Amino acid sequence: MWGGIIAAMSSPRRLEEGGPWAPALALLVALTAACHQGGRGPAPVFSGETIDAPGLDVEGHRGDRGNHPPGNTLPAYAAGLAVGVDTIEADMQISADGQVFMGHDDDLHDTGCAWTGEGRAPSTRISSLASADIARFDCHAELEGVQAPPSLVAFLDAFFAEAGPEVALNLELKRPSRADADLYLEALIAYDAGCSGCFGERLILQSFEWSALRHARERYGDRLEFRAAILDKRGRYEEIAKARAYAEIWSPRHPLVDAERVEQVHALDMQIIPWTVNDEARMRALIELGVDGIITDYPDLLLRLVGRLR
């Protein structure tokens, strides 16, 4: 499905001719319309005035969450790739049987995914569900079939089949413990070994639990190449400076970014990639401050702003 949607988006003529991917794109268009009629409000409208931002890392939050909620699904990731993001931002959870799945929230009910199995769901939490039961939750009622939270393997298979070699991955370690970090890293290392090092320089690992990133760097840094991004809600310079020992990216809540902090963090030789920015004026202001990237629910808006929308 992922490849079909992207192929249709990139080839309007095939749609006009009723090409093989027209039904897939029609489903995605219907999903977009339903999203904007269903409580999230209208998508932001671009003013039309672009800004020069060479090298800016445009990161699609959960793929393309704003246009295709709840995000962290194959259709949402496909939409992010289709508009031309530089990086797909995604979140990793762990199932009851120790498998890694994509999802922002442990509770699938909070995400808006509905149980489609018989009777009552054994749980709505990924951490309490076996893999087979997670596959029975549908996160896109607007689409045909069951669009379940994808496993890490299914997500990576689709990503590497469709994304160009220039597109990066930013994966959040949602579970905070060292044991959880071990499981995430071992899963990524196993996948990388199976695809002969397909991650290359394309992988970012991010977390609010900075100790998990430090652990990942110390224990797995010689087995898997990645950049570490510290997610930050406080913006204390002393803490950021200490984290530079194992992290290359400061990824703060966007109101924490000002000219002074940009200068300080860049002096540490760290990149600055704030989240989650959905307002054009704020995107413009952050670019003028000199950030290195922006995580947004609306990558199409940011790409229009910098003149790079496909």
mmCIF file of C-alpha atoms in Angstrom:
data_model
loop_
_atom_site.group_PDB
_atom_site.id
_atom_site.type_symbol
_atom_site.label_atom_id
_atom_site.label_comp_id
_atom_site.label_asym_id
_atom_site.label_seq_id
_atom_site.Cartn_x
_atom_site.Cartn_y
_atom_site.Cartn_z
ATOM 1 C CA MET A 1 0.000 0.000 0.000
ATOM 2 C CA TRP A 2 2.807 2.404 0.851
ATOM 3 C CA GLY A 3 4.424 2.154 -2.546
ATOM 4 C CA GLY A 4 1.061 2.453 -4.260
ATOM 5 C CA ILE A 5 0.149 5.680 -2.547
ATOM 6 C CA ILE A 6 3.503 7.279 -3.267
ATOM 7 C CA ALA A 7 3.454 6.191 -6.901
ATOM 8 C CA ALA A 8 0.007 7.664 -7.376
ATOM 9 C CA MET A 9 0.922 10.942 -5.748
ATOM 10 C CA SER A 10 3.971 11.355 -7.941
ATOM 11 C CA SER A 11 2.112 10.543 -11.168
ATOM 12 C CA PRO A 12 -1.092 12.585 -11.666
ATOM 13 C CA ARG A 13 -1.402 11.317 -15.252
ATOM 14 C CA ARG A 14 -1.786 7.781 -13.999
ATOM 15 C CA LEU A 15 -4.657 8.942 -11.807
ATOM 16 C CA GLU A 16 -6.372 10.700 -14.697
ATOM 17 C CA GLU A 17 -6.079 7.534 -16.727
ATOM 18 C CA GLY A 18 -7.416 5.445 -13.858
ATOM 19 C CA GLY A 19 -4.008 3.901 -13.252
ATOM 20 C CA PRO A 20 -3.432 1.007 -10.865
ATOM 21 C CA TRP A 21 -2.724 3.253 -7.902
ATOM 22 C CA ALA A 22 -5.745 5.551 -8.274
ATOM 23 C CA PRO A 23 -7.838 3.669 -5.670
ATOM 24 C CA ALA A 24 -5.035 3.894 -3.114
ATOM 25 C CA LEU A 25 -4.653 7.632 -3.548
ATOM 26 C CA ALA A 26 -8.405 8.140 -3.495
ATOM 27 C CA LEU A 27 -8.461 6.463 -0.100
ATOM 28 C CA LEU A 28 -5.718 8.745 1.169
ATOM 29 C CA VAL A 29 -7.504 11.842 -0.136
ATOM 30 C CA ALA A 30 -10.691 10.702 1.589
ATOM 31 C CA LEU A 31 -8.753 10.219 4.805
ATOM 32 C CA THR A 32 -7.400 13.760 4.581
ATOM 33 C CA ALA A 33 -10.869 15.205 4.138
ATOM 34 C CA ALA A 34 -12.243 13.182 7.026
ATOM 35 C CA CYS A 35 -9.416 14.303 9.280
ATOM 36 C CA HIS A 36 -10.138 17.976 8.713
ATOM 37 C CA GLN A 37 -13.858 17.443 9.236
ATOM 38 C CA GLY A 38 -13.388 15.365 12.346
ATOM 39 C CA GLY A 39 -12.183 17.719 15.050
ATOM 40 C CA ARG A 40 -8.592 18.628 14.253
ATOM 41 C CA GLY A 41 -9.686 21.733 12.390
ATOM 42 C CA PRO A 42 -8.522 22.938 9.005
ATOM 43 C CA ALA A 43 -4.955 22.481 7.894
ATOM 44 C CA PRO A 44 -2.847 25.650 8.086
ATOM 45 C CA VAL A 45 -2.856 27.730 4.913
ATOM 46 C CA PHE A 46 0.447 28.877 3.427
ATOM 47 C CA SER A 47 0.842 32.638 2.993
ATOM 48 C CA GLY A 48 2.674 32.243 -0.296
ATOM 49 C CA GLU A 49 5.915 33.929 0.784
ATOM 50 C CA THR A 50 8.860 31.534 0.805
ATOM 51 C CA ILE A 51 12.086 31.782 2.785
ATOM 52 C CA ASP A 52 15.557 30.586 1.837
ATOM 53 C CA ALA A 53 16.623 27.758 4.146
ATOM 54 C CA PRO A 54 19.328 25.634 2.510
ATOM 55 C CA GLY A 55 20.057 22.453 4.404
ATOM 56 C CA LEU A 56 17.076 22.725 6.754
ATOM 57 C CA ASP A 57 16.033 19.260 7.979
ATOM 58 C CA VAL A 58 12.268 19.032 7.432
ATOM 59 C CA GLU A 59 11.023 16.294 9.765
ATOM 60 C CA GLY A 60 7.526 14.862 9.409
ATOM 61 C CA HIS A 61 6.186 14.259 12.931
ATOM 62 C CA ARG A 62 4.830 10.702 13.038
ATOM 63 C CA GLY A 63 5.148 10.828 9.255
ATOM 64 C CA ASP A 64 2.449 13.365 8.425
ATOM 65 C CA ARG A 65 0.337 13.459 11.564
ATOM 66 C CA GLY A 66 -1.475 16.721 10.845
ATOM 67 C CA ASN A 67 -2.919 15.584 7.552
ATOM 68 C CA HIS A 68 -3.162 11.884 8.393
ATOM 69 C CA PRO A 69 -3.804 11.403 12.126
ATOM 70 C CA PRO A 70 -3.020 9.645 14.346
ATOM 71 C CA GLY A 71 0.334 9.251 12.601
ATOM 72 C CA ASN A 72 2.831 6.445 13.124
ATOM 73 C CA THR A 73 0.966 4.352 10.552
ATOM 74 C CA LEU A 74 2.093 3.251 7.121
ATOM 75 C CA PRO A 75 -0.297 5.686 5.350
ATOM 76 C CA ALA A 76 1.008 8.592 7.446
ATOM 77 C CA TYR A 77 4.630 7.675 6.788
ATOM 78 C CA ALA A 78 3.849 7.313 3.083
ATOM 79 C CA ALA A 79 2.297 10.770 2.995
ATOM 80 C CA GLY A 80 5.393 12.287 4.591
ATOM 81 C CA LEU A 81 7.634 10.711 1.983
ATOM 82 C CA ALA A 82 5.315 11.778 -0.814
ATOM 83 C CA VAL A 83 5.597 15.493 0.007
ATOM 84 C CA GLY A 84 9.384 15.277 0.265
ATOM 85 C CA VAL A 85 10.407 15.252 3.934
ATOM 86 C CA ASP A 86 14.092 14.990 4.755
ATOM 87 C CA THR A 87 13.404 12.866 7.832
ATOM 88 C CA ILE A 88 10.567 10.656 9.038
ATOM 89 C CA GLU A 89 10.096 11.109 12.789
ATOM 90 C CA ALA A 90 8.503 8.095 14.470
ATOM 91 C CA ASP A 91 7.980 6.526 17.896
ATOM 92 C CA MET A 92 8.720 3.030 19.155
ATOM 93 C CA GLN A 93 6.746 1.039 21.732
ATOM 94 C CA ILE A 94 7.241 -2.489 23.084
ATOM 95 C CA SER A 95 4.561 -5.192 23.086
ATOM 96 C CA ALA A 96 3.874 -7.710 25.834
ATOM 97 C CA ASP A 97 5.764 -10.354 23.865
ATOM 98 C CA GLY A 98 8.829 -8.140 23.506
ATOM 99 C CA GLN A 99 8.336 -6.941 19.932
ATOM 100 C CA VAL A 100 8.877 -3.342 18.831
ATOM 101 C CA PHE A 101 5.881 -1.549 17.338
ATOM 102 C CA MET A 102 5.429 1.979 16.090
ATOM 103 C CA GLY A 103 3.199 4.228 18.186
ATOM 104 C CA HIS A 104 3.260 7.507 20.054
ATOM 105 C CA ASP A 105 1.089 6.337 22.964
ATOM 106 C CA ASP A 106 1.126 3.030 24.764
ATOM 107 C CA ASP A 107 -2.680 3.207 24.975
ATOM 108 C CA LEU A 108 -4.146 2.608 21.526
ATOM 109 C CA HIS A 109 -7.484 3.997 22.665
ATOM 110 C CA ASP A 110 -5.811 7.350 23.324
ATOM 111 C CA THR A 111 -4.360 7.234 19.820
ATOM 112 C CA GLY A 112 -7.779 6.618 18.293
ATOM 113 C CA CYS A 113 -7.227 3.033 17.177
ATOM 114 C CA ALA A 114 -10.266 0.723 17.423
ATOM 115 C CA TRP A 115 -10.400 -2.976 18.261
ATOM 116 C CA THR A 116 -11.673 -5.094 15.345
ATOM 117 C CA GLY A 117 -11.326 -8.539 16.873
ATOM 118 C CA GLU A 118 -14.042 -10.688 18.374
ATOM 119 C CA GLY A 119 -15.457 -9.743 21.741
ATOM 120 C CA ARG A 120 -13.689 -7.295 23.966
ATOM 121 C CA ALA A 121 -10.043 -6.355 23.479
ATOM 122 C CA PRO A 122 -7.757 -8.037 26.052
ATOM 123 C CA SER A 123 -6.231 -4.595 26.610
ATOM 124 C CA THR A 124 -5.761 -1.320 24.770
ATOM 125 C CA ARG A 125 -2.132 -0.939 25.818
ATOM 126 C CA ILE A 126 0.627 -2.047 23.482
ATOM 127 C CA SER A 127 2.719 -3.046 26.498
ATOM 128 C CA SER A 128 -0.033 -5.463 27.593
ATOM 129 C CA LEU A 129 -0.893 -6.851 24.167
ATOM 130 C CA ALA A 130 0.646 -9.683 22.188
ATOM 131 C CA SER A 131 1.676 -8.901 18.630
ATOM 132 C CA ALA A 132 -1.257 -10.848 17.174
ATOM 133 C CA ASP A 133 -3.728 -8.727 19.136
ATOM 134 C CA ILE A 134 -2.080 -5.433 18.163
ATOM 135 C CA ALA A 135 -2.699 -6.434 14.545
ATOM 136 C CA ARG A 136 -6.444 -6.379 15.263
ATOM 137 C CA PHE A 137 -6.532 -2.648 16.052
ATOM 138 C CA ASP A 138 -7.503 -0.329 13.201
ATOM 139 C CA CYS A 139 -6.020 3.175 13.287
ATOM 140 C CA HIS A 140 -7.604 4.413 10.037
ATOM 141 C CA ALA A 141 -11.328 3.662 9.918
ATOM 142 C CA GLU A 142 -11.493 5.811 6.765
ATOM 143 C CA LEU A 143 -9.325 3.363 4.829
ATOM 144 C CA GLU A 144 -10.178 -0.097 3.581
ATOM 145 C CA GLY A 145 -8.897 -3.020 5.589
ATOM 146 C CA VAL A 146 -7.305 -2.925 9.024
ATOM 147 C CA GLN A 147 -4.536 -0.325 9.295
ATOM 148 C CA ALA A 148 -2.887 -1.601 12.454
ATOM 149 C CA PRO A 149 0.115 -0.084 14.217
ATOM 150 C CA PRO A 150 3.025 -1.448 12.179
ATOM 151 C CA SER A 151 5.805 -3.451 13.711
ATOM 152 C CA LEU A 152 9.271 -1.935 13.551
ATOM 153 C CA VAL A 153 10.233 -4.500 10.921
ATOM 154 C CA ALA A 154 7.184 -3.747 8.753
ATOM 155 C CA PHE A 155 7.859 -0.023 9.035
ATOM 156 C CA LEU A 156 11.544 -0.354 8.158
ATOM 157 C CA ASP A 157 10.812 -2.722 5.272
ATOM 158 C CA ALA A 158 8.415 -0.162 3.780
ATOM 159 C CA PHE A 159 10.743 2.750 4.493
ATOM 160 C CA PHE A 160 13.788 1.248 2.834
ATOM 161 C CA ALA A 161 11.696 0.068 -0.118
ATOM 162 C CA GLU A 162 10.345 3.552 -0.827
ATOM 163 C CA ALA A 163 12.567 6.261 0.697
ATOM 164 C CA GLY A 164 15.453 7.704 -1.246
ATOM 165 C CA PRO A 165 18.947 7.284 0.198
ATOM 166 C CA GLU A 166 18.910 10.903 1.354
ATOM 167 C CA VAL A 167 15.905 10.443 3.673
ATOM 168 C CA ALA A 168 16.717 9.913 7.356
ATOM 169 C CA LEU A 169 14.919 8.273 10.286
ATOM 170 C CA ASN A 170 14.399 9.857 13.699
ATOM 171 C CA LEU A 171 13.160 7.184 16.106
ATOM 172 C CA GLU A 172 12.063 7.970 19.640
ATOM 173 C CA LEU A 173 12.723 5.545 22.484
ATOM 174 C CA LYS A 174 9.357 5.923 24.225
ATOM 175 C CA ARG A 175 10.050 3.467 27.049
ATOM 176 C CA PRO A 176 12.634 4.937 29.434
ATOM 177 C CA SER A 177 14.536 2.122 31.132
ATOM 178 C CA ARG A 178 17.906 0.684 30.177
ATOM 179 C CA ALA A 179 16.278 -2.691 29.606
ATOM 180 C CA ASP A 180 13.885 -1.041 27.159
ATOM 181 C CA ALA A 181 16.784 0.727 25.456
ATOM 182 C CA ASP A 182 18.519 -2.638 25.118
ATOM 183 C CA LEU A 183 15.475 -4.113 23.411
ATOM 184 C CA TYR A 184 15.138 -1.167 21.015
ATOM 185 C CA LEU A 185 18.831 -1.192 20.123
ATOM 186 C CA GLU A 186 19.087 -4.948 19.701
ATOM 187 C CA ALA A 187 16.089 -4.866 17.350
ATOM 188 C CA LEU A 188 17.650 -2.082 15.279
ATOM 189 C CA ILE A 189 21.046 -3.793 15.196
ATOM 190 C CA ALA A 190 19.468 -7.079 14.093
ATOM 191 C CA TYR A 191 17.608 -5.317 11.292
ATOM 192 C CA ASP A 192 20.713 -3.418 10.199
ATOM 193 C CA ALA A 193 22.696 -6.656 10.070
ATOM 194 C CA GLY A 194 20.004 -8.304 7.975
ATOM 195 C CA CYS A 195 20.017 -5.519 5.395
ATOM 196 C CA SER A 196 23.816 -5.201 5.224
ATOM 197 C CA GLY A 197 24.032 -1.893 7.043
ATOM 198 C CA CYS A 198 21.127 -0.070 5.406
ATOM 199 C CA PHE A 199 20.913 2.541 8.175
ATOM 200 C CA GLY A 200 24.307 3.970 7.290
ATOM 201 C CA GLU A 201 24.352 7.593 8.473
ATOM 202 C CA ARG A 202 20.568 7.914 8.287
ATOM 203 C CA LEU A 203 19.576 7.095 11.874
ATOM 204 C CA ILE A 204 18.754 9.458 14.741
ATOM 205 C CA LEU A 205 17.671 8.150 18.145
ATOM 206 C CA GLN A 206 15.832 10.582 20.396
ATOM 207 C CA SER A 207 14.439 10.424 23.918
ATOM 208 C CA PHE A 208 13.233 12.535 26.809
ATOM 209 C CA GLU A 209 15.090 10.059 29.024
ATOM 210 C CA TRP A 210 18.625 11.243 28.362
ATOM 211 C CA SER A 211 20.129 8.421 30.413
ATOM 212 C CA ALA A 212 18.691 5.947 27.894
ATOM 213 C CA LEU A 213 20.584 7.728 25.126
ATOM 214 C CA ARG A 214 23.769 7.753 27.187
ATOM 215 C CA HIS A 215 23.342 4.020 27.785
ATOM 216 C CA ALA A 216 22.720 3.422 24.079
ATOM 217 C CA ARG A 217 25.860 5.338 23.157
ATOM 218 C CA GLU A 218 28.062 3.609 25.732
ATOM 219 C CA ARG A 219 26.814 0.082 25.094
ATOM 220 C CA TYR A 220 25.951 0.086 21.392
ATOM 221 C CA GLY A 221 27.891 2.955 19.858
ATOM 222 C CA ASP A 222 30.403 0.593 18.275
ATOM 223 C CA ARG A 223 27.668 -1.677 16.869
ATOM 224 C CA LEU A 224 25.232 0.814 15.353
ATOM 225 C CA GLU A 225 25.863 4.213 13.819
ATOM 226 C CA PHE A 226 23.423 6.853 15.040
ATOM 227 C CA ARG A 227 23.126 10.434 16.161
ATOM 228 C CA ALA A 228 21.484 11.059 19.523
ATOM 229 C CA ALA A 229 18.909 13.807 20.054
ATOM 230 C CA ILE A 230 17.996 14.950 23.556
ATOM 231 C CA LEU A 231 14.312 15.882 23.720
ATOM 232 C CA ASP A 232 13.995 18.796 26.107
ATOM 233 C CA LYS A 233 11.136 20.551 27.908
ATOM 234 C CA ARG A 234 13.321 22.678 30.224
ATOM 235 C CA GLY A 235 16.094 24.227 28.172
ATOM 236 C CA ARG A 236 18.743 24.478 30.889
ATOM 237 C CA TYR A 237 22.074 25.198 29.258
ATOM 238 C CA GLU A 238 24.175 23.389 31.887
ATOM 239 C CA GLU A 239 22.221 20.172 31.299
ATOM 240 C CA ILE A 240 22.505 20.506 27.525
ATOM 241 C CA ALA A 241 26.266 21.033 27.767
ATOM 242 C CA LYS A 242 26.697 17.887 29.878
ATOM 243 C CA ALA A 243 24.658 15.862 27.398
ATOM 244 C CA ARG A 244 27.040 16.823 24.603
ATOM 245 C CA ALA A 245 29.253 13.925 25.754
ATOM 246 C CA TYR A 246 26.831 11.486 24.091
ATOM 247 C CA ALA A 247 24.380 13.570 22.025
ATOM 248 C CA GLU A 248 24.764 15.580 18.833
ATOM 249 C CA ILE A 249 21.319 17.190 18.652
ATOM 250 C CA TRP A 250 19.326 19.399 21.017
ATOM 251 C CA SER A 251 15.634 18.879 20.256
ATOM 252 C CA PRO A 252 13.648 21.249 22.470
ATOM 253 C CA ARG A 253 10.035 22.308 22.772
ATOM 254 C CA HIS A 254 10.076 25.153 20.282
ATOM 255 C CA PRO A 255 9.270 28.048 22.690
ATOM 256 C CA LEU A 256 12.615 27.355 24.397
ATOM 257 C CA VAL A 257 14.532 28.465 21.305
ATOM 258 C CA ASP A 258 15.857 32.024 21.232
ATOM 259 C CA ALA A 259 18.913 33.741 19.765
ATOM 260 C CA GLU A 260 21.017 33.307 22.896
ATOM 261 C CA ARG A 261 20.325 29.588 23.201
ATOM 262 C CA VAL A 262 20.961 29.031 19.490
ATOM 263 C CA GLU A 263 24.371 30.659 19.815
ATOM 264 C CA GLN A 264 25.222 28.665 22.951
ATOM 265 C CA VAL A 265 24.159 25.289 21.581
ATOM 266 C CA HIS A 266 25.831 25.788 18.224
ATOM 267 C CA ALA A 267 29.011 26.658 20.122
ATOM 268 C CA LEU A 268 28.792 23.133 21.586
ATOM 269 C CA ASP A 269 28.811 21.812 18.003
ATOM 270 C CA MET A 270 25.257 20.528 18.412
ATOM 271 C CA GLN A 271 22.405 20.803 15.947
ATOM 272 C CA ILE A 272 19.080 22.326 16.996
ATOM 273 C CA ILE A 273 15.849 20.646 15.851
ATOM 274 C CA PRO A 274 12.798 21.940 17.781
ATOM 275 C CA TRP A 275 9.323 20.391 17.992
ATOM 276 C CA THR A 276 6.385 20.450 17.229
ATOM 277 C CA VAL A 277 5.981 23.556 15.055
ATOM 278 C CA ASN A 278 2.738 23.935 13.099
ATOM 279 C CA ASP A 279 2.515 27.708 12.662
ATOM 280 C CA GLU A 280 4.072 29.322 9.595
ATOM 281 C CA ALA A 281 5.126 32.482 11.429
ATOM 282 C CA ARG A 282 6.926 30.454 14.091
ATOM 283 C CA MET A 283 8.577 28.267 11.453
ATOM 284 C CA ARG A 284 9.837 31.401 9.752
ATOM 285 C CA ALA A 285 11.111 32.869 13.029
ATOM 286 C CA LEU A 286 12.974 29.675 13.940
ATOM 287 C CA ILE A 287 14.606 29.509 10.523
ATOM 288 C CA GLU A 288 15.735 33.119 10.915
ATOM 289 C CA LEU A 289 17.184 32.224 14.329
ATOM 290 C CA GLY A 290 19.308 29.566 12.637
ATOM 291 C CA VAL A 291 17.842 26.216 13.695
ATOM 292 C CA ASP A 292 19.070 23.173 11.779
ATOM 293 C CA GLY A 293 15.723 21.474 11.390
ATOM 294 C CA ILE A 294 12.078 21.558 12.440
ATOM 295 C CA ILE A 295 9.730 18.748 13.467
ATOM 296 C CA THR A 296 6.173 19.469 12.321
ATOM 297 C CA ASP A 297 2.771 17.812 12.028
ATOM 298 C CA TYR A 298 2.406 19.603 8.678
ATOM 299 C CA PRO A 299 5.539 18.919 6.638
ATOM 300 C CA ASP A 300 3.747 20.122 3.506
ATOM 301 C CA LEU A 301 3.424 23.599 5.058
ATOM 302 C CA LEU A 302 7.097 23.750 6.021
ATOM 303 C CA LEU A 303 8.160 22.458 2.609
ATOM 304 C CA ARG A 304 6.042 25.128 0.923
ATOM 305 C CA LEU A 305 7.657 27.746 3.135
ATOM 306 C CA VAL A 306 11.168 26.724 2.083
ATOM 307 C CA GLY A 307 10.170 26.157 -1.545
ATOM 308 C CA ARG A 308 10.728 22.404 -1.611
ATOM 309 C CA LEU A 309 7.270 20.827 -1.724
ATOM 310 C CA ARG A 310 7.119 18.018 -4.254
#
